[in-house]
Short mmCIF file of C-alpha atoms and ligand atoms in Angstrom, two decimals:
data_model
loop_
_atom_site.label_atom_id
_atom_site.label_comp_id
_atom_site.label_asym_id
_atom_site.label_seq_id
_atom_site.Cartn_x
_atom_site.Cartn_y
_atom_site.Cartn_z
CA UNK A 24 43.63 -105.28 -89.75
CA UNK A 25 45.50 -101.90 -90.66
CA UNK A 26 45.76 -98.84 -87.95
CA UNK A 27 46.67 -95.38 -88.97
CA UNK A 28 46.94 -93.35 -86.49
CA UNK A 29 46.01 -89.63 -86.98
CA UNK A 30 47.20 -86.80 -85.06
CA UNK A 31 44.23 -84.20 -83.44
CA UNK A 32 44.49 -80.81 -81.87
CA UNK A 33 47.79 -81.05 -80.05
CA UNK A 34 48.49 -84.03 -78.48
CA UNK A 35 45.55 -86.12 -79.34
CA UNK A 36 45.53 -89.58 -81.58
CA UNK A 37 42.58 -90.43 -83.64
CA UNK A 38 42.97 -94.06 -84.96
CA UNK A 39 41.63 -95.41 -88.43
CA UNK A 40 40.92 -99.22 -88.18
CA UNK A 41 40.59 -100.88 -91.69
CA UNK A 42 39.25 -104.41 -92.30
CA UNK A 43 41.76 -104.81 -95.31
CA UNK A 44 39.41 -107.83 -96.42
CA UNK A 45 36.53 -105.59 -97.18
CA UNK A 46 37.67 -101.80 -97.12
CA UNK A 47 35.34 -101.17 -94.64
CA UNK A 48 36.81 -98.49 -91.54
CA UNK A 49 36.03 -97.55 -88.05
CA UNK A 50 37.68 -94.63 -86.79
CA UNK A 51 38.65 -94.49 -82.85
CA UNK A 52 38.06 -91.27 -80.92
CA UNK A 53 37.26 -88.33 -84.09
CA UNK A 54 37.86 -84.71 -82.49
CA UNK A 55 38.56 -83.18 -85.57
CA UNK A 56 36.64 -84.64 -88.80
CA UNK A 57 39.00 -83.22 -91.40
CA UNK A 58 42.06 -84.84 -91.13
CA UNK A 59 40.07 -88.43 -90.43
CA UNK A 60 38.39 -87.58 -94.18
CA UNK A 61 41.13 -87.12 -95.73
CA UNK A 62 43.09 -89.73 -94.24
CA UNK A 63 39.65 -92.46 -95.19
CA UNK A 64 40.19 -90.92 -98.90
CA UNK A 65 43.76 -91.52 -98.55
CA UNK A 66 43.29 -95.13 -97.57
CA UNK A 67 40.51 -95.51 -99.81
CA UNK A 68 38.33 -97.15 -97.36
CA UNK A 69 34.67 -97.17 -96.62
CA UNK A 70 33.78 -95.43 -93.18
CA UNK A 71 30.88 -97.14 -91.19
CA UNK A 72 31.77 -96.69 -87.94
CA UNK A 73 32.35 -94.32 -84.82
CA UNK A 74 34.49 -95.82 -82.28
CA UNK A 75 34.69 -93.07 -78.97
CA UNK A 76 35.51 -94.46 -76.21
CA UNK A 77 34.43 -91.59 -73.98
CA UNK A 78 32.83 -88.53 -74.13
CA UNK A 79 35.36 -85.21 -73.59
CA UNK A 80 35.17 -83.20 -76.61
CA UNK A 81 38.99 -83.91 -77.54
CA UNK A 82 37.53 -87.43 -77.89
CA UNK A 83 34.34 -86.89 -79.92
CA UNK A 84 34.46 -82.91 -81.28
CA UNK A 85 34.45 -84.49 -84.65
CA UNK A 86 31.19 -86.70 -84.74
CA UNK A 87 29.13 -84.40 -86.19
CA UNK A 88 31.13 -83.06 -88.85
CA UNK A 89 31.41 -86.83 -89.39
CA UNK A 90 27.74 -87.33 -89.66
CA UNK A 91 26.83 -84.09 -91.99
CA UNK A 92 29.70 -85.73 -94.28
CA UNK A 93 28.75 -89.07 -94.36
CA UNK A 94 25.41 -89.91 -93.31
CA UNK A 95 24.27 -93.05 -91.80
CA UNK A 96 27.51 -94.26 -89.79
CA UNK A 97 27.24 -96.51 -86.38
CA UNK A 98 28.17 -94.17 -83.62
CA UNK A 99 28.94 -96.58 -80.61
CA UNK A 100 29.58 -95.07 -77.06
CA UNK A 101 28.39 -96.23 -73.36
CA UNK A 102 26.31 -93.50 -72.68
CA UNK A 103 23.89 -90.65 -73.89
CA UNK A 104 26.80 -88.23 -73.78
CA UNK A 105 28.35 -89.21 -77.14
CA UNK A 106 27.40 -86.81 -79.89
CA UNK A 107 25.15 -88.64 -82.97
CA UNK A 108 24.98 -92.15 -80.30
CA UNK A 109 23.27 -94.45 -82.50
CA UNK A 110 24.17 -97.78 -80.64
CA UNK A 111 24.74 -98.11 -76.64
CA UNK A 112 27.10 -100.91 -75.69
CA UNK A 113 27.78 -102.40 -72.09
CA UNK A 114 30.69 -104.65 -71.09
CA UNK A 115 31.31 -107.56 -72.87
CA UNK A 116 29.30 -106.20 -75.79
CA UNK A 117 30.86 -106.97 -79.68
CA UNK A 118 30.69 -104.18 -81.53
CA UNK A 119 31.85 -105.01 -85.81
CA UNK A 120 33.90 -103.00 -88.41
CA UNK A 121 33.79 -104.84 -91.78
CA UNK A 122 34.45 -108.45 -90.61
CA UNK A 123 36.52 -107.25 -87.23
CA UNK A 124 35.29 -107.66 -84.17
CA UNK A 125 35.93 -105.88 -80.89
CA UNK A 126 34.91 -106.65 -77.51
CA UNK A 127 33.71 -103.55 -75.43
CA UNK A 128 35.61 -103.35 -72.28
CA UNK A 129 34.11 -100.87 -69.37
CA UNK A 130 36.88 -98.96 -67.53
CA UNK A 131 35.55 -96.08 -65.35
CA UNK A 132 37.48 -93.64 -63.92
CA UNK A 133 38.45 -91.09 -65.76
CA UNK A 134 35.01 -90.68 -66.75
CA UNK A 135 31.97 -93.04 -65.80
CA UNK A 136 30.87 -93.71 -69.25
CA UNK A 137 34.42 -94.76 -70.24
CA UNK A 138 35.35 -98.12 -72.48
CA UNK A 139 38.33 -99.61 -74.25
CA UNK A 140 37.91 -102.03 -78.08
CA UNK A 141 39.77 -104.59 -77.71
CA UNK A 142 40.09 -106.60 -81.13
CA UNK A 143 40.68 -109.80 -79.60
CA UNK A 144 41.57 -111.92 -82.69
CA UNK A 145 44.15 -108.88 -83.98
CA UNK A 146 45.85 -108.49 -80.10
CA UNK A 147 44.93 -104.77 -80.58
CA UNK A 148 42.88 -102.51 -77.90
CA UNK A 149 42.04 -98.90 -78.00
CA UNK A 150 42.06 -97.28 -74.60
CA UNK A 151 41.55 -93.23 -74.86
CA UNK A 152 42.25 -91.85 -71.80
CA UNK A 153 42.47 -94.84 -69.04
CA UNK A 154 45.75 -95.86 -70.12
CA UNK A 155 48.44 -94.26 -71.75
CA UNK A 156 51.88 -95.26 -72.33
CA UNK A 157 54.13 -94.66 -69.39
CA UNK A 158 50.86 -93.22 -67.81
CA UNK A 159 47.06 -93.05 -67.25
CA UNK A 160 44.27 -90.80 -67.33
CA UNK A 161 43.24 -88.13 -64.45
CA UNK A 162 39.93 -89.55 -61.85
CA UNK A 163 37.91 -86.71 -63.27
CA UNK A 164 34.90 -88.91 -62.09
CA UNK A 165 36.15 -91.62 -60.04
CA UNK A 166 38.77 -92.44 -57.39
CA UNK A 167 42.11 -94.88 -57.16
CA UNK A 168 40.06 -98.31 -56.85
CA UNK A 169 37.77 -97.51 -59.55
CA UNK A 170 41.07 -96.99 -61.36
CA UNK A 171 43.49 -99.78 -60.12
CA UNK A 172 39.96 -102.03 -60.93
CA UNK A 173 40.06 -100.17 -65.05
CA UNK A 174 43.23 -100.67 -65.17
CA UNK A 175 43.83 -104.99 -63.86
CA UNK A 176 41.11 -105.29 -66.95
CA UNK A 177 43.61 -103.94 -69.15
CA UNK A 178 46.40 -106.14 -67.50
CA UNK A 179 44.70 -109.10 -67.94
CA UNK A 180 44.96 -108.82 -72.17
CA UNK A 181 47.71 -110.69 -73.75
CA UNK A 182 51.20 -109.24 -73.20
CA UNK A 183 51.83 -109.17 -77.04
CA UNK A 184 48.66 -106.66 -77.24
CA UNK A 185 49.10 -103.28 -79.26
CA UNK A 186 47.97 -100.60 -76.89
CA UNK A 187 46.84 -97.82 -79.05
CA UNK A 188 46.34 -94.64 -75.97
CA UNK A 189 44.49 -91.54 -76.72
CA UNK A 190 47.66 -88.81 -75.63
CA UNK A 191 51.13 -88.20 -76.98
CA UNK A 192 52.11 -87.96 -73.74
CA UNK A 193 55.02 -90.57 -73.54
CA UNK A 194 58.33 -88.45 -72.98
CA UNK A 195 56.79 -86.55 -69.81
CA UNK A 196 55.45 -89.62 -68.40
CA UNK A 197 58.37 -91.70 -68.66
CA UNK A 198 59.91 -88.70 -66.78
CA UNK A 199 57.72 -88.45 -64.24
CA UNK A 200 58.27 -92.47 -64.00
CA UNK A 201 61.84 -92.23 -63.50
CA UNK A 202 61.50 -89.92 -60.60
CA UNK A 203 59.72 -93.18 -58.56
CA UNK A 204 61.70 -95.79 -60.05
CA UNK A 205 65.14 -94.55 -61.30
CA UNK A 206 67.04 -98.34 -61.37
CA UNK A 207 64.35 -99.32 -63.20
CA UNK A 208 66.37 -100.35 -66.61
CA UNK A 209 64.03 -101.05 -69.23
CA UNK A 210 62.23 -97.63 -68.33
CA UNK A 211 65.44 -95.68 -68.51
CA UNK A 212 65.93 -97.08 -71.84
CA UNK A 213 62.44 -96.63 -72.88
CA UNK A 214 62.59 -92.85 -71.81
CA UNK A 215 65.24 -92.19 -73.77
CA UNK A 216 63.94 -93.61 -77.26
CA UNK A 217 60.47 -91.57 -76.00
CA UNK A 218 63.04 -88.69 -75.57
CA UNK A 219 64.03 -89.06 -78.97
CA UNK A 220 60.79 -89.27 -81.08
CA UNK A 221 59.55 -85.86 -78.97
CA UNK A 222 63.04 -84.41 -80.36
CA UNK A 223 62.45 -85.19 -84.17
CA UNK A 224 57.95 -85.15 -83.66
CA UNK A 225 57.95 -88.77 -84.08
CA UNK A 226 55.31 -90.84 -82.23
CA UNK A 227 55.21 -93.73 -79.84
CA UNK A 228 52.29 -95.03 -80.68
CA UNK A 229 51.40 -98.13 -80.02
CA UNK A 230 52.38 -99.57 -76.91
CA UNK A 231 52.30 -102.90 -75.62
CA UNK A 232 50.66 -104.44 -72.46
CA UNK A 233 54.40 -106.04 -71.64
CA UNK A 234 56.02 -102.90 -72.40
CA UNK A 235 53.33 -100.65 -69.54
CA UNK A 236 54.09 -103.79 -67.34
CA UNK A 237 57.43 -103.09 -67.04
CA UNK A 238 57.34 -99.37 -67.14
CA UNK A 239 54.00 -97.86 -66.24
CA UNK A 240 54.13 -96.70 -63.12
CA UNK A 241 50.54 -96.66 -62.57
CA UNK A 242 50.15 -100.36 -63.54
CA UNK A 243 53.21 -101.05 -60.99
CA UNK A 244 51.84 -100.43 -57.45
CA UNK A 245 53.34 -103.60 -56.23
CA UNK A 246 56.84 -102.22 -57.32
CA UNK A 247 59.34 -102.50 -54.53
CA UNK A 248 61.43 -99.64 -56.13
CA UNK A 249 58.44 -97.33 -56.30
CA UNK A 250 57.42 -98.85 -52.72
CA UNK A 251 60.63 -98.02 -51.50
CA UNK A 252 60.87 -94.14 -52.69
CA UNK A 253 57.20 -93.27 -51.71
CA UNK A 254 58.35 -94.92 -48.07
CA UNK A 255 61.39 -92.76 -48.23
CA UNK A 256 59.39 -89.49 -49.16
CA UNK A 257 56.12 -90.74 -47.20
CA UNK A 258 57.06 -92.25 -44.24
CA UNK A 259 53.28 -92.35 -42.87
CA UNK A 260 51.89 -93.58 -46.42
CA UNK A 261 49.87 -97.25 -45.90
CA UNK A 262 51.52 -99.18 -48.23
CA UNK A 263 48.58 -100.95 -49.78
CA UNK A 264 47.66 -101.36 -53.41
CA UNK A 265 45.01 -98.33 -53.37
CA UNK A 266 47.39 -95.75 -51.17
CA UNK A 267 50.22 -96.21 -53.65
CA UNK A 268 48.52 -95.87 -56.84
CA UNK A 269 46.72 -93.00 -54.83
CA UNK A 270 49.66 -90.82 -54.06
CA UNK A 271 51.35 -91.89 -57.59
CA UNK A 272 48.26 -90.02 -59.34
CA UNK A 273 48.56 -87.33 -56.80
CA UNK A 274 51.93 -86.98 -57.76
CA UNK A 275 51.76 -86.75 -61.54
CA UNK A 276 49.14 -84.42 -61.49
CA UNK A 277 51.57 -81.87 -59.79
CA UNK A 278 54.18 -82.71 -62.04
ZN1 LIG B 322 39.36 -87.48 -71.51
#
């Protein structure tokens, strides 16, 4: 399996997935159809496949380009939303590019049609807007358990697993991290490199699920440190799982 990730609009990552056994291609998340043709001519690869994994125009803005120029691909998605939807998919559903397979993970939230790919055999999910490194996506059509239940899916994959996020959005959400949990070491350090990259337009994608263990604030709820500031800040704040991640949202969206 190959991944090239290609930049979209301003901030967003679509992602080419090659089966390098048969040049066959999926591509993750298409809001411009342009730069994704020129990057499959590039790569000299056959495009089948529409991976979106939800349905905000950033997300899927390029289907239909996609379509006019090459007829006939599989256009995946939960629900009806998805421009050129050829095949619904449900939880637990496999969904093929060339001789890869994915497993469809449902994570509502920030929408209620939203899902992850998780190539299981590769250690390699996709996850759009539900989680992003450092951070995760706004509850445009959910609420904090809907979330923290999205997001223990994602926790459960393999620590080694590539997370491949929809956002180039590291460098303000490490920030934003730092301001809950400034002892935390491997965050400071990870800020920094973030820091970096933004500096020289690098990128820091992919993440890994060890790496948002250790520095995702919204994937650390049972964090003392962060505990301890909200406390400080929030002296009235319940200090369960929900009311934490609840007021860590809160505060990132004013941030
Ligand atoms: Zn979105």
């Amino acid at each position: 399996m190959k991944v090239v990730p290609i930049p979209q609009l301003s901030d967003n990552y679509a992602y080419l997935v090659v089966d390098e056994g048969t040049r066959q291609a999926g591509i993750v998340d298409c809001a411009e159809a342009e730069p994704v043709l020129r990057a499959v001519e590039r790569e000299k690869v056959d495009l089948t496949t529409i991976l979106p994994t939800h349905h905000h125009l950033d997300h899927v803005g390029g289907n239909d380009d996609l379509l006019a120029a090459r007829p006939g691909l599989t256009v995946y998605g939960f629900d009806e939303r998805i421009p050129g939807l050829t095949k619904r998919v449900a939880d637990g559903d496999s969904v093929q590019v060339g001789g890869l397979a994915a497993r469809v993970i449902y994570i509502p939230a920030h929408t209620t049609g939203h899902i992850a790919y998780f190539f299981e055999r590769d250690r390699a999910v996709f996850t759009g807007d539900t989680l992003f490194a450092g951070g995760c996506g706004r509850l445009f059509e959910g609420d904090a358990p809907m979330m923290i239940k999205s997001l223990s899916k994602l926790l459960a994959l393999p620590d080694e697993t590539r997370v491949y996020f929809g956002h180039e959005y590291t460098e303000k959400n490490l920030r934003f991290a730092l301001t809950l949990e400034p002892r935390n070491e491997t965050l400071r350090q990870k800020h920094a490199w973030a820091k970096a990259e933004a500096e020289k337009g690098g990128t820091t994608t992919p993440t890994t699920i060890d790496s948002e263990k250790a520095t995702n604030p919204f994937l650390r709820w049972k964090s003392e440190e962060l505990r301890a500031t909200l406390r400080e800040r929030y002296p009235d704040l319940p200090m369960t799982d929900e009311a934490v991640f609840a007021k860590t949202r809160a505060l990132k969206d004013h941030f």
